[in-house]
Coordinates of C-alpha atoms in Angstrom, one line a residue:
Chain A
M1 CA -1.9 -18.2 8.4
K2 CA -2.7 -15.8 10.9
I3 CA -5.5 -13.2 10.8
A4 CA -6.0 -10.3 13.1
I5 CA -9.4 -9.1 14.2
T6 CA -10.2 -6.0 16.0
S7 CA -12.2 -6.5 19.1
T8 CA -14.1 -4.2 21.6
G9 CA -13.6 -6.6 24.5
T10 CA -11.2 -9.5 25.7
T11 CA -13.4 -12.4 24.9
L12 CA -14.5 -14.1 21.6
G13 CA -18.0 -13.0 22.3
S14 CA -17.2 -9.2 21.8
T15 CA -18.1 -7.5 18.9
I16 CA -15.6 -6.2 16.3
D17 CA -14.1 -3.0 16.6
P18 CA -15.1 -0.7 13.7
R19 CA -11.9 1.0 13.9
F20 CA -8.5 -0.4 13.0
G21 CA -6.1 2.1 14.5
R22 CA -7.7 3.0 17.6
A23 CA -9.2 -0.5 18.2
A24 CA -9.5 -1.7 21.8
Y25 CA -7.9 -5.0 21.2
F26 CA -6.6 -7.3 18.5
V27 CA -7.2 -11.0 18.5
I28 CA -4.7 -12.9 16.4
Y29 CA -6.2 -16.0 15.1
D30 CA -4.1 -19.0 14.0
I31 CA -6.2 -20.8 11.3
E32 CA -3.9 -23.9 11.1
K33 CA -3.5 -24.3 15.1
K34 CA -7.0 -23.0 15.8
S35 CA -5.2 -21.0 18.6
F36 CA -5.8 -17.3 19.5
E37 CA -4.2 -14.5 21.3
I38 CA -5.8 -11.3 22.4
C39 CA -3.5 -8.5 22.6
P40 CA -4.4 -4.9 23.9
N41 CA -3.8 -2.1 21.8
T42 CA -1.3 -0.1 23.3
N43 CA -1.7 2.8 20.8
K44 CA -5.5 3.3 21.4
E45 CA -4.9 6.6 23.2
A46 CA -2.3 7.9 20.8
M47 CA -2.8 11.4 19.7
E48 CA -1.9 10.9 16.0
G49 CA -0.2 7.8 14.0
A50 CA -2.3 5.1 15.9
G51 CA -3.1 3.5 12.5
P52 CA 0.6 3.0 11.2
A53 CA 1.9 2.2 14.6
S54 CA -1.0 -0.6 14.9
V55 CA 0.3 -1.9 11.6
Q56 CA 3.6 -2.4 12.8
F57 CA 2.3 -4.2 15.7
V58 CA 0.1 -6.6 13.5
A59 CA 2.9 -7.0 11.0
E60 CA 5.5 -8.2 13.8
K61 CA 2.7 -10.7 14.6
G62 CA 2.9 -12.2 11.1
V63 CA -0.7 -11.9 10.1
E64 CA -1.5 -11.9 6.7
K65 CA -5.2 -10.8 6.8
I66 CA -6.9 -8.0 8.8
V67 CA -10.7 -8.0 9.7
S68 CA -11.9 -4.4 10.8
G69 CA -14.8 -2.2 10.2
E70 CA -12.8 0.6 8.3
F71 CA -9.1 1.3 7.4
G72 CA -7.5 4.9 7.4
V73 CA -5.8 6.3 4.3
K74 CA -2.4 5.9 5.9
V75 CA -3.0 2.5 6.9
K76 CA -4.2 1.6 3.4
D77 CA -1.1 2.4 1.8
L78 CA 0.9 0.6 4.2
L79 CA -0.9 -2.6 4.2
D80 CA -0.9 -2.4 0.3
S81 CA 2.8 -2.3 0.3
L82 CA 3.3 -5.1 3.2
K83 CA 0.7 -7.2 1.1
I84 CA -1.7 -7.8 4.0
Q85 CA -5.2 -8.2 2.8
M86 CA -7.7 -6.0 4.5
I87 CA -11.4 -7.1 5.2
A88 CA -13.7 -4.3 5.9
I89 CA -17.0 -5.5 7.5
K90 CA -19.9 -3.0 7.2
D91 CA -22.0 -4.8 9.9
H92 CA -20.6 -3.8 13.1
S93 CA -22.8 -6.1 15.2
K94 CA -20.7 -9.0 14.1
T95 CA -19.0 -11.0 17.2
V96 CA -15.3 -12.0 16.9
Q97 CA -16.4 -15.7 17.2
E98 CA -18.8 -15.3 14.2
I99 CA -15.9 -14.1 12.1
I100 CA -13.6 -16.8 13.1
D101 CA -16.5 -19.4 12.2
M102 CA -16.8 -17.9 8.9
L103 CA -12.9 -18.1 8.2
N104 CA -13.0 -21.9 9.4
Q105 CA -15.8 -22.9 7.0
N106 CA -13.7 -21.1 4.6
K107 CA -11.1 -23.6 4.8
Chain B
M1 CA 14.9 44.7 6.0
F2 CA 13.3 42.8 3.2
I3 CA 15.9 40.2 3.4
I4 CA 15.8 39.8 7.0
F5 CA 12.1 39.4 6.8
V6 CA 12.1 36.6 4.1
M7 CA 15.0 34.7 6.1
H8 CA 12.7 35.0 9.3
K9 CA 9.7 33.5 7.3
C10 CA 11.8 30.8 5.6
S11 CA 13.4 29.6 8.7
K12 CA 10.1 28.9 10.0
M13 CA 8.5 27.3 6.8
R14 CA 8.8 23.8 6.3
Y15 CA 9.7 22.3 2.7
R16 CA 6.6 21.2 0.7
K17 CA 5.9 17.4 1.6
R18 CA 6.5 15.3 -1.6
R19 CA 3.4 13.5 -2.5
H20 CA 3.7 9.7 -2.6
R21 CA 3.6 8.2 -6.0
K22 CA 1.0 5.3 -6.9
L23 CA 2.4 2.2 -8.7
L24 CA 0.0 -0.3 -10.0
S25 CA 2.5 -3.2 -9.3
P26 CA 5.9 -3.4 -8.3
P27 CA 8.7 -3.7 -11.0
V28 CA 9.0 -6.9 -12.6
I29 CA 13.1 -6.8 -12.2
K30 CA 15.6 -5.2 -10.0
G31 CA 17.7 -3.6 -12.9
F32 CA 19.8 -4.4 -15.7
I33 CA 23.5 -5.2 -16.3
P34 CA 25.4 -4.3 -19.6
Y35 CA 27.2 -7.1 -21.6
G36 CA 29.7 -7.3 -23.9
K37 CA 33.3 -6.4 -24.5
N38 CA 35.4 -3.4 -23.4
I39 CA 33.1 -2.5 -20.2
N40 CA 34.9 -1.7 -17.3
T41 CA 32.0 -2.1 -15.0
E42 CA 33.9 -2.0 -11.7
N43 CA 34.9 1.6 -11.5
Q44 CA 31.7 2.9 -12.7
D45 CA 28.9 4.2 -10.5
L46 CA 25.6 2.6 -11.0
V47 CA 22.6 4.3 -12.3
S48 CA 19.8 4.3 -9.7
M49 CA 16.4 4.8 -11.2
L50 CA 13.4 5.4 -8.8
C51 CA 10.3 2.9 -8.9
E52 CA 8.5 5.6 -9.7
E53 CA 10.4 6.5 -12.9
Y54 CA 10.4 3.0 -13.9
E55 CA 6.3 3.2 -13.7
A56 CA 6.4 6.4 -15.7
I57 CA 8.6 4.7 -18.7
K58 CA 6.1 1.6 -18.4
L59 CA 2.9 3.7 -18.3
C60 CA 3.8 5.9 -21.2
D61 CA 5.8 3.7 -23.6
Y62 CA 4.6 0.5 -22.8
D63 CA 0.9 0.9 -22.0
M64 CA 0.8 3.9 -24.5
L65 CA -0.9 6.1 -22.3
T66 CA -0.9 9.8 -22.7
H67 CA 1.2 11.8 -19.9
L68 CA -2.3 13.0 -18.6
E69 CA -3.8 9.7 -18.3
A70 CA -0.7 8.2 -16.7
S71 CA -0.5 11.2 -14.1
A72 CA -3.9 10.5 -12.7
L73 CA -2.8 6.9 -12.5
M74 CA 0.0 7.8 -10.6
G75 CA -1.8 10.1 -8.3
V76 CA 0.4 13.2 -9.4
S77 CA -0.1 16.4 -11.6
R78 CA 0.7 16.0 -15.4
P79 CA 3.7 18.5 -15.2
T80 CA 5.1 16.5 -12.3
F81 CA 4.7 13.2 -14.2
T82 CA 6.4 14.8 -17.3
R83 CA 9.2 15.7 -14.9
I84 CA 9.3 11.9 -13.7
Y85 CA 9.2 10.7 -17.0
S86 CA 12.0 13.0 -18.6
S87 CA 14.4 11.9 -15.4
A88 CA 13.4 8.2 -16.2
R89 CA 14.5 8.8 -19.9
Q90 CA 17.9 10.6 -18.8
K91 CA 18.8 7.9 -16.6
I92 CA 18.1 5.2 -19.3
A93 CA 20.1 7.3 -21.7
L94 CA 23.1 7.5 -19.3
A95 CA 22.9 3.9 -18.5
I96 CA 22.9 2.8 -22.2
S97 CA 25.4 5.4 -23.4
E98 CA 28.0 4.9 -20.9
G99 CA 27.4 1.2 -20.3
R100 CA 26.6 1.4 -16.6
H101 CA 24.4 -0.8 -14.4
L102 CA 20.8 0.1 -14.0
I103 CA 19.3 -0.4 -10.8
I104 CA 15.4 0.2 -10.1
E105 CA 14.9 0.8 -6.3
G106 CA 13.4 3.3 -4.0
G107 CA 11.2 6.2 -4.4
K108 CA 8.3 7.2 -2.2
V109 CA 5.7 4.9 -3.3
Y110 CA 2.7 3.0 -2.6
Y111 CA 0.8 0.5 -4.4
D112 CA -2.9 0.7 -5.8
S113 CA -5.2 -1.8 -4.1
Q114 CA -8.5 -2.8 -5.5
W115 CA -11.5 -3.5 -3.3
F116 CA -13.8 -6.2 -4.0
H117 CA -17.4 -6.8 -2.5
C118 CA -18.9 -9.9 -1.6
K119 CA -22.6 -9.8 -2.2
D120 CA -23.3 -12.7 0.4
C121 CA -21.7 -11.6 3.5
D122 CA -21.5 -7.8 2.6
A123 CA -17.7 -7.5 3.4
F124 CA -15.1 -5.6 1.5
F125 CA -11.6 -6.9 0.9
T126 CA -8.6 -6.1 -1.0
N127 CA -6.6 -8.9 -3.2
P128 CA -2.8 -7.9 -2.3
N129 CA -1.3 -11.2 -3.7
D130 CA -3.0 -10.5 -7.3
I131 CA -4.9 -13.8 -7.3
V132 CA -6.8 -14.3 -10.6
D133 CA -9.4 -16.5 -9.3
I134 CA -11.1 -14.4 -6.5
T135 CA -13.2 -15.5 -4.0
C136 CA -14.4 -13.8 -0.7
A137 CA -11.7 -13.8 2.0
L138 CA -14.4 -14.3 4.7
C139 CA -16.9 -16.6 3.5
A140 CA -15.1 -18.3 0.3
S141 CA -18.1 -17.3 -1.8
S142 CA -17.6 -16.6 -5.5
N143 CA -20.2 -14.1 -5.6
V144 CA -17.9 -11.2 -5.7
S145 CA -17.8 -8.0 -7.6
K146 CA -15.0 -5.1 -8.1
V147 CA -15.8 -1.9 -6.6
Q148 CA -15.4 0.5 -9.3
D149 CA -15.3 4.0 -7.3
E150 CA -13.4 3.5 -4.2
E151 CA -15.1 6.4 -2.6
S152 CA -18.4 4.8 -2.6
V153 CA -17.0 2.0 0.0
S154 CA -16.5 5.0 2.2
L155 CA -13.3 3.2 3.7
K156 CA -11.7 6.8 4.4

């Protein structure tokens, strides 16, 4: 199962990005293979519609869960119909590595 | 003069955007086909029922809600709901009295999601696959509760 985590930087030690649509980077983590891929968000500077464009990007990667700080209204509706699980974390000081560790313990 | 003014106005005005309808869950079937003798189904058109119309029938006649309650669930006004409902009834009547196929598809809809809160890791998450035995998506803790008021999550 693949999980997308929004990240502020290019390393696993970076903190999570509280925004989904305009997140700096997406870390696509594969739980079974324990591999990850860091993708820059090309929609970061978009005037509008950054959320839906980001949804399309991560949906093409085949993720089933998204970990971020918050999700916009447009994004929420889209992800609901795509049946992608949203996980919103209020503690924005968590790093991507911490999230991955938690997800691994989960399995 | 007045007509020119109105036409000028109208050309600039956009039509009102139709609000998307909220569905609690997708329809359980894709449609119905008639059976029996004397039905020539090949040269008859299908009756296409929108997902929102299916939901209106379900809320009103299966869940026995009033139009007002059902309209709040679908995120539309009561008169709009009544319009959707009557259109749904007309389509069902058309399908059964003319022996046509009834297809449930389309419509601008989105699915309602319910948020859950994990008390151990303070994360909010949704349950898109309708799992009954809910555990936290992040830490797998079973110490989770339903978020009653979505606004309180401030997930805007």
